[in-house]
Amino acid sequence: MPETPTSRSRGQRAPGSAVSRQKSPRPGVQRSSSVNSLEKNERPRSKQRHRNVKTKPDVGELSEAEDNKESDSSDPEEKLCTCLEALLTECSRQRLRALRMSLRHYSNVDNRVSFKDIQTSLQENQVRLSQRALTMISEIFEDGQGIDYEKLYACLTKAHLRTGRDSIKARNKRNDLNAKQALTLEQIDQDFLRRLEELLVKDQAYFDVPLLRNEFSKWDQHRVGQMAKEGAQLICSERTSLYGALLTNLINRCDENKDGKISWPLLLNFLEKAQAKAWEKHPELATLPEKVKEAAALRIATPGPIDELSSSTRSKVMTKLLKKTSFRRNSSTDNNTPERQKPKEDPAGDTLPETGVKVDNPAPDVKRANPLAKDKNTRTKDPDGKQTSEMKSEPRGQDKKESIPEGKDDVLDSKVSRIPSHEVKAVVPNEYKSAQVTSDPPSERLQLEWIYGYRGHDTKFNLCLLASGEIIYFIGTAIILYNHLDHVQRHYREHTECVRCISVHPAGMLVASGQYASRDEKGHQAHFRLWRSDTLQTLHVLGAGLMVKCVMALCFMPGEKITHLKCGRLTSASIKTKWRPDDPTVTNQSEWQTSERQKTFLASIKRRFTSNCCDELKIEIDILACADNSQEKKLTLWDVKEGSLVAETFISTELLCDMGFNPKYPELLVTCGKEHLSWWKVYVEARRVQPSAQPNYEGFLKARYINCLSHNQKGDVITGDSNGTIYIWGNGGNSITNFVKHGHDGSVLSVLQYRGHLLTAGRDGAFHCWSWRKNMDKEGTLQLPKSEGGARCLLLLPSDDGATSTLVLGTTMNSLIYVNLNQSAPPLEGVTLDDVPITQGHTGDLRAVQKIEQSFLGADIITASTDGVICKLNSETREPVWKLCMKGYPFLCVDINKEGDLLVLGTKDGHLVILQVMRTDISVLEIYNKKISTGAITTAKLSQDQKKIATGGTDKTVHIYSLQSVEGKDEEVWALSGKCQGHHGNIHAIDWSSNTLQGDLIIRSSSSIPEQKFWNVNTCTEVPGEFMTDVTWATTNCVLDHTLIGLWKSKQASEGHMTCVDVSPARHLAAMATSDGSLSLFRYPSCSEGAFSHTYKAHHHTHNLCFTPNGRSVLTVGGSDDCIMQWKLV
C-alpha cells in the first residue's frame, strides 16, 4: 500500500521567495550526497520565459512525442489525464487531498500558484510526476497570474478515478459488510520489512539503531519496554527517514495491546531486520555509517569562527557569553521553575538513582511503594560479612493485618516494618557474584497464540458462524475466531470486562458483542461493540451509560434491500427492485414482484424519497436488538450503519433467556424468559417497537422458564422450556401447532431445525433428533459423557460442497465437540462424538497450571480448578488430551512427576489429594486423600526423586510428606514426616533444591508478607540464608531471589501484586505475572535495577503461569475467567 504523508506545519514565507524543503542530514539517518530529490537540470522551463523557444525533448520522450502527433487535435486536458493515469497508480486519494491543502497554502487570492510552488508541494507530499506531465500542466493551466491549482486538482482527481483506487466513501458505498482478505501477522510483518528495505535502498540511508535505542530508553522511564506513540513517532521522524503511512502503520503495529503505548524493542527489531536485508542485497549501503563518521570527524577538525580570533578577543567573547548564561539561569530561578534534583552520589563516586519511595511524601500515581527502591548497586554486606541483595516491599490487601514481631528475625528491619514495610535480604549465589548481566529487554517477545476454553456454563449467545467459515465464540474478555480447517485462532480483545453475548450479521462479516459492567472500575461500563471480523476493527461502541449490569442478548434484524432506483418520479411503477436468490421468503422472482410484502415495503420507501433525479441508490436497513440486565430488562433497537438509537422499551421479565427476529417476517421479534414469551413488532420508519402478541397456550402446559427459541425459514417459532417440552408456534403466530411433550429429562437448552428434522439438546446431556412431521417421532439420540454436562448450543457447519455434514456442540462444561451427521439417514443414526474436542476448559476458579516433562499420554500441560476438573493439554498441537472430573474437590494447586502418572493436588478446604494414573487403561487410582490443613492449600511441590511432597497455604505452615515403609508389608504409603513453622504470611510458592546441603535436601518457601525461608527437609528446621550460596534449585517459583531483583524493581511489580514467576527451561528468560493482569517477559537472570521487559495484558487477574517443557510457549491462567492463554515466543 502506498504511504500517506503526515501533515507538516509550514511557516510563513516572503512573497516571491522560493522555499526549500530538502531535509538536512540527521544523526539517526544519513543520506548520500550523490542523491538529490530534484536535480536542477530536470526542472521544466516556464511558458512565460520561453514562450517561443522549442526545447529539445529528452531521449526518453521522443517516442512519446511521436505517438502523440496524431492526437494533437484532441483535448489537452484529456491527454494530460491519460498521461497522469499511469503516474498516479501508486498514489492514494488521501495523498492527493494533502497535495491540495499544500497548494492552497501557497496560493494567492486568485487561487493561483507559481510553478516552483507546485514543485515544492509535489516534493513534500511524495507525488512523483514525469517531466512531460509537468510541462503539460504548465502549458494548460498557467495564465498571466499563475497556475490555477483548483483546475489542476480536478484534473488529478479525474485521472486518479481511472486507476480504480478511489476510496469507499467517494463511491458512496459501505465497507462494513464486505469481507476483506485476512492477513496473518507474519504476512503483515513481512510487508513492513519489504517496505522498510525499499525505503533504505531508495533514499540511500541507514538506521542508527544504537542511537535510537538510547533515545527510546530515555523515554522509557519505567523500564517496561514501552513508550507513548507520540514520543516514538517524534523520535522516528527526527532520527530516521520514516514518514507518512509507513511510519504510522509501523507504530500501530508495535502497539500490541492497543493502549496507546508501543513496544520499542519490537520497533527496533523491525528496523534491524530490514537494514540487515538491505545490506545483504546492497553491500554498498553497509559503508554509509563509516562515511558519516568520517564526515563528522572532518567537520570537527575544521576550525570554527571563534577559533580564528585572537586570544584576548576570544576571552572577551567568552566572558560575555558566560554572563548571559548566568543571567538566564538566575531569571529562571526567580520564576520559581522547579528543577529536577541531581542524583545523589555515594562516597565511592558512583551515581545513585533517585529513590522511588518516600514515606513522608509518596508519589500520587503509584499504588504502593516500590519494593526495591534502594541503591543501584543492590549488593550489601550483612553483619556476618556475607554479600546480600536488599529488597524493600510493603504488604497489601489482606496481608496488612499480619504483624511482624520485632527482633525475632535479623533479616527483617524493624524500623522499616513500622511504615509498614520491611526489607528482605536475598543472598547472592556464588555463580552470580561476578556475572555481568545486561538490562536490555530480551530479543524474544510473546504473542497470543491460543486460548483454551469456551463459556457455555452460564451463557446462551455464545456460538456463531462467520461468512469466512470461522467459528466464533468467547471466554473471559476475549472473543475467539477459530478456523477449523487450518486449526488456527484469531482473537478480538477490545472488551474491558467479560463478554456476555455475541451475534453475527446476516451477511456473516459484522459482529456485535456485549459485555458486563465492572464492579471495581467505574469506566468499564456495560456496552456492546460493533466490529469487523476480517480486520478486527471496531466500528462502534454503543450503549455505555444506557445498559445496566450487562448486555444480556443481541440479535440482528434480517434487512430488506433496495438495489436500484431509476430516474423519474417515484411511483410504484417506476421503482424497480432486484430479487435476491437467497431471499428465504419467496421461491422465485415473479413471486417477489407480485407479493404484497414488496408493495408495502416500496410504499414506505416512496414516502421517504421524493427526489426526481436518482441514478442509482442502495439502501440497507440494518437493525440490531439489544437487551440489558436491568430490573425491567430494557430492550433497545440500534441503527448499525449510523450507530444511533432507534427505539427502546421494557420487556418486564425477571430473567431474559433468548430472543430472535423472524426471517419470514423481519419486523417481528420474539423474546422468552422466566414466565415470559412475547411477540414484538418493530416500526423502523416510526422509530418505535411495541408488543404484538402474547402466547396462546390453550390447554397446553405452561412452563416456568422458556429457555430457548429458534426460527425456521417458514416463519415458525420453536421453543424449549424447563419442563423438557418443545412447542412449535406456526407461521409467526402465537398459537401452538405442534409439540414434543417431555422430550428431555430437564430443561431444553437448544433447538434447531435441520433438513426436515428437529434437533434438540438439554441439560440432561441428551442430543435428540425428531422428525418434522405431525407426530414428531424420535429418530435418534446421542448421549454426552457425564464429564461434559449438558448440551448448551448447536451450530451447523457447511462443508466444501455447500452441504451441511458437521455440527458443533457446545457443552455446559465449557467444551466444544464435533458431531459428524449422517447424510443418507436420520442425522443421528449411527453417529458418535468426535474423539478430540475442539477445546475444553473449566467452569470454576482456575489457578493451577503446571508443565509435564515427559508425559506418556503426549500432554505437556496440566490444569486444575475449583470445579474439580483436571485437564491435560498438548501445547504443540493445541489440543485437549485427557480430562478427569472429581466433583466436590475445589483444587487450587497441582504438581506432577516427569512421566505424568503421579498427581499431587491441594484443595481450598485443606485436603491433600494424590492420584496415580494407570498406564494400561488410563484409569485413576486415589492413593491419598486427607484433610491436612485448617486453611486452603495454595502450593504443593513434588521432590525430584518423587518420594517427598511439600505443601503450603493459608495456615502459614509447610507440611512435609514422604513415602514410608509399612511394617510387615512390602509396600510404601504417604505419611506426614514433619512441619516447618515460622512464616508470618500465607505461603504462595515452594522450590526444591536440585543438590544437597551436607547430605540433606533443602526447600525454600515464600509468603505474602513477603518473606523467604529455607528449611532442612529431614529435620524440618530453618537454615540461615548465608549457607545457601552453593545451593541450586530445581524450579524458580519463589519470587524472592537475587536473580529476580529486576522484576521486583519493575513498574509492573510496583503497580500490582506479583502473583507468580517462572523461568524458562534454558534459563535465559523469566516470566512474571501481576494481580492487575499484566504478563512481563524479562531476561534471566535479572539482578539489577532498571531491567527492561516486554509487557502484555493477559487476564483481569493473572494467578499463575508456567513455561512449556520445550520453552517455546508460556501458559497463563486467570482465575474466575476460566481462561487458559498460550503465548508463543517469537
Coordinates of C-alpha atoms in Angstrom, one line a residue, residues 143 379 447 524 660 796 819 834 873:
D143 CA -2.2 32.1 -17.3
R379 CA 24.6 -5.9 46.9
Q447 CA 2.4 -13.4 21.0
H524 CA -15.8 -0.2 32.5
G660 CA -34.6 -13.5 17.8
L796 CA -24.2 -26.3 11.8
V819 CA -20.6 -34.3 15.6
D834 CA -15.5 -36.8 17.8
L873 CA -3.3 -30.4 27.1

